Every structure is written in C-alpha cells, then in structure tokens.
C-alpha cells in the first residue's frame, strides 16, 4: 500500500560508491545512510543545529527545505540540492552524496554576516542575565528601574512597559537581584527573576484562508522545536476570501466573531507547541505572522470590507509590530508580534514571505513562484522587476470542498500510482483516511493516464470495457453519481471507501484553472515567453511531496520543461520563520513588498478565454464551462 524507496548512497571519503539501501516512508536520509553502514557525523545529534550531516541530492526529487536547512546551509546550497540529512525525509527513489564539497557559488547573499554558512541569526531578541542590587541607602537618589538599567550597562532603549514595572519591585528582591532582562531591538519586553537566558523562543504563523500552520523555534539555535497546524476555524463562515468578507461586511460583531476564532486557534496552537516541546509560553518573545490581506486584517480586528470592494485597497500595507497583549495573544502576552507588510488587496504578507524564502527578489534569472492556496498567488520576475497577481483557486487543493479531502497530515494520501490497480503513498505510512492536495493532483494525473478519466474531466461511466478489471471495479456509483474508489474501506483507516467524485474533479479543475490562468496571464503582461522562465517554483503547504510531472499532466501549470519546475514546499511559512529568526530578513520583507508590482488580471479582456482553456485537461476540446461552475469563486472583477 505504501511506497518504499531506494536510495543510492555515495561516500567520496571512503570511496564506497553507489551502495543502495531501502528507505521506509518517513525515514530521514541520515537514518537510511547509518542503517546502510555509513559513518555519518551527526555532531548535534540530528537536531539541525550543525552542518556535519550535509548531503547533496544528486538524483531524484528534492524535498522542500526546512528552516534548519536555510539557517545552516544558506540559500545557494539549498538551491543547489544540498540538505541536512537529519532533517530531510526520503520522498522518492534518489541518489545522494555524503559530505559533499561546498556549493561553488558560496554564500554571496549573507557573506560576512552569518554565524555559519547560512542565514544570519539576528532575531532582535536578546536575553541578558544581570545582578541588580535593590536600593538600600536613603541618600541614594535611585529606583529599582535605575538599578536594572545600570546593571544592563545602560544599553536599554526607552523605559520598561508599565506591566513590567508593576512587577519589578517583587522580582528584584525575589532572587537577590538575579534577573533576566529580555529586549527586542533594545526595548525591554520582559524581566524575569533568575537566569532564563537558555530559553529564548519564538513562533512563526502562516494564517491561510483554509489552514493555519505554526512553528516553535529556538531563536538562538535556529532549531525548530515543534510544528503545529490545523484548519482555520473561520472556514464555517465561508470557504474563500470573498465569502469571509461578505460575512463580516459592515458588521463589527461578525468581524469580532471571525477574529475570536483565529485568535482562539493561534492561542491553542501556541499551547500545543509549548506542550510538545516542553517549554513555557512565557519564554516566547517574538511572534511573526503572515497571511493574505483579509486574514491579516481580521487578525488585527481591521474591517476587511473595503478589501472586497473596488479598488480593493487594504487599510494598511506597512509592516506592523505590537505587543502580544494588545492583539491579544493570551498565551504569550509579553511577546512582540510582527506582521510582515502587504503588497495589495489580494497579494498579502504570505506572498512577501514566499518571496523572502525563495529569494526571487535577488535572482539574476527570471523565475516564478506559484503559491497554491485558497487564494493562490503568482509572482514572476528577477532582481530587476517583480510582478504579482492573485489566482483565486478555492480550497480544493488544501483538501477542503473535496468529499474525502484533508490537509497534508498523517493518513493523507499524498501520492498515487495506477497500473492494473491503484497503489497509494500515504503520509506516515498509515492506513489512508483522506486525500491531500498533492495526492489529488497525482491521482487525477494518473487517472488521466489510465483513461479512468477522460480529458474532458468526465469519469468513465458506461464505457469501461477497456480498463483492467480491478480499475473498472473501482468506478463505483453512489448518490452523487460515478466516483473512483482510491481505497476500499477494508484497507482504509475510516469505515468507508475513499473516493473521488465527479464533483471533486470539477473542484480540482476550477482550482487548477485559476492558477494556470494566473501564470499564463502574468506571462502575457510581462511579455515573457516560456523559454525565458528559468525556474517555476510550486509552493504551498503540501508537506514533503508534490509530483511536478503530475502537475504538468493535469495542466496546473502552462507547458514548461519538467526540469524547470521545482517544488519548494510551504514558502510562506518558511519566509515567516526566516523573519522570525532574522531582523535582516524582516527588513528585507519591507523592500520586497515595495518592489512587487501588483497586476489585476481579471480586468484583462482575455482573462475569461484563458481561464476556460486553463480549466481543461490536456487533450480536451475546449468547451466553455457553464456559468454556475464558477459560482461562489470570484475573480478580481467579480469579487
Ligand atoms: S546532525 Fe547536526 S544538522 Fe544534522
């Protein structure tokens, strides 16, 4: 049922070339290499804190980088297929080189600033242990705060916040003046009794229309301690941005309802992450939040009504920084919350974060990133010019509005192969309980190849005589018509067959049509023929895997040579993590947001025609879709 991969391992040092080893689902390259008898140094114990376990993936799909890869290896090595073997799970048959020499391009971007070879760790949060004496002489004209400031060498910016001053007299005398003073860019954000300098944490959140993902990170080590996530509970008030805006339009109470839901979710994710990592939420000192413009506004309690009305202007585009208590994030009241800047009404801070992560803004060559979410975005260009548009895909690729859809978690079908019968790749190697976006793309591509699905998007109904018997059997009928059974109930982790219905396939077509049309139209506006695009990076919260060949097969993207398409993973979440760990990166976000030119595609007279073409699978006769097929999903002109 589940994939088992083969890894060919080459070790230049010992000249033992080409030994192959099997890899179970979810195994890291480090585990596979060690099991195969290679002595791989793992100086930090496999925690992503050093570079000793570095590998280069010579062949096979390269898993998306994580924050540890970014921190330890830097952009150039990550881009040149280097990874930390302890952090990288095997997702395909592949060949790796242990302990490869450094990337030839080196680390131009961060040269001279990085602690190691990778990204600078300059989170702005500094924890200092001091010993301050409580005033004890009437003749000294001093105060508790004066003593703390003096013990810090007068390096503090401004006064301490009132809530800290309220508790200061007690804290100063509690442990004989032993205090830890935490600052953010010089401003005091926390004072605690005793020495807590070893506990300096932050959280990065990507708040999407359908899903929220967060990660808890050690700000000094750059190590991810816990990853959390789940559905955005606002989804009960509408699956896409426009229905979310419509729900709260000119209605302060409803806006508060949406806000309470997202804050409740973020607060509970903070608690969950702290419990998983065994740390106290009081030691979370910085939180970075990215999201599309509507999610950003609702998080802050700003009315998003006008984002949904022409000319779709946001209330603010600048980066925002505020104390957590003001949000309020009850779980971590002393943290400094930083929201990255926005580009426009429908190109938000998540897109800015994705550009940070992919370094599109520093690229010599023309590259594109396609961030697949309920509201997808396309950014195209190079260090000379960047343009972006939004592609309202709807939530199908995030597993919503699909009967057995789910996000990329344990039990989600993420890969499908079809020959005489169906074989599934399931996250965590568990019995399948649903299908996530990458599985959906793969399933549809393989169903097209196996002719279970016609290029028109119709499941084979009556005419199934040519199909292998086991596939023909999987075309089942239920209340909604024909469906294709990916897993029978007896093999599944739920009590029913896991199927894809004709309606599910229609949702997928609409989603991929919006994204493909976005890329095509941006190419048109920028006058960029396909051959000029050096790389197209697919981004999104799909977990470890998206089959780029399958993405091309279903025409999620316009025709490009397969080797120019890469899967980058959740670039928005990674960008948020980078801004969490580095004030240099957070400052870069402001520059990126200013430089991106927003293009409103739906006002383009050719949009509808291109969309209709993009909705089809390759090989289909282009038939205009019925009006109702796009109901509830509006383009910019129709938002
Ligand atoms: S062992 Fe240290 S990063 Fe992998």
GROMACS .gro file of N, CA and C and ligand atoms in nm, residues 42 44 46 48-50 52-53 84 86, ligand 1:
model
   34
   42UNK      N    1   2.712   1.323   1.300
   42UNK     CA    2   2.589   1.394   1.337
   42UNK      C    3   2.619   1.468   1.468
   44UNK      N    4   2.544   1.740   1.616
   44UNK     CA    5   2.445   1.798   1.708
   44UNK      C    6   2.338   1.696   1.747
   46UNK      N    7   2.153   1.518   1.540
   46UNK     CA    8   2.039   1.515   1.448
   46UNK      C    9   1.934   1.620   1.479
   48UNK      N   10   1.954   1.945   1.363
   48UNK     CA   11   1.954   2.053   1.265
   48UNK      C   12   2.033   2.174   1.311
   49UNK      N   13   2.125   2.154   1.404
   49UNK     CA   14   2.200   2.268   1.459
   49UNK      C   15   2.342   2.278   1.407
   50UNK      N   16   2.384   2.184   1.321
   50UNK     CA   17   2.521   2.193   1.270
   50UNK      C   18   2.514   2.163   1.119
   52UNK      N   19   2.718   1.901   0.996
   52UNK     CA   20   2.802   1.782   0.979
   52UNK      C   21   2.735   1.672   0.896
   53UNK      N   22   2.603   1.671   0.891
   53UNK     CA   23   2.534   1.562   0.822
   53UNK      C   24   2.491   1.601   0.680
   84UNK      N   25   2.030   1.902   0.495
   84UNK     CA   26   2.077   1.836   0.617
   84UNK      C   27   2.011   1.699   0.619
   86UNK      N   28   1.975   1.485   0.848
   86UNK     CA   29   1.897   1.450   0.968
   86UNK      C   30   1.759   1.515   0.963
  640LIG     S1   31   2.340   1.625   1.270
  640LIG    FE1   32   2.361   1.833   1.305
  640LIG     S2   33   2.241   1.916   1.147
  640LIG    FE2   34   2.218   1.708   1.116
   0.00000   0.00000   0.00000
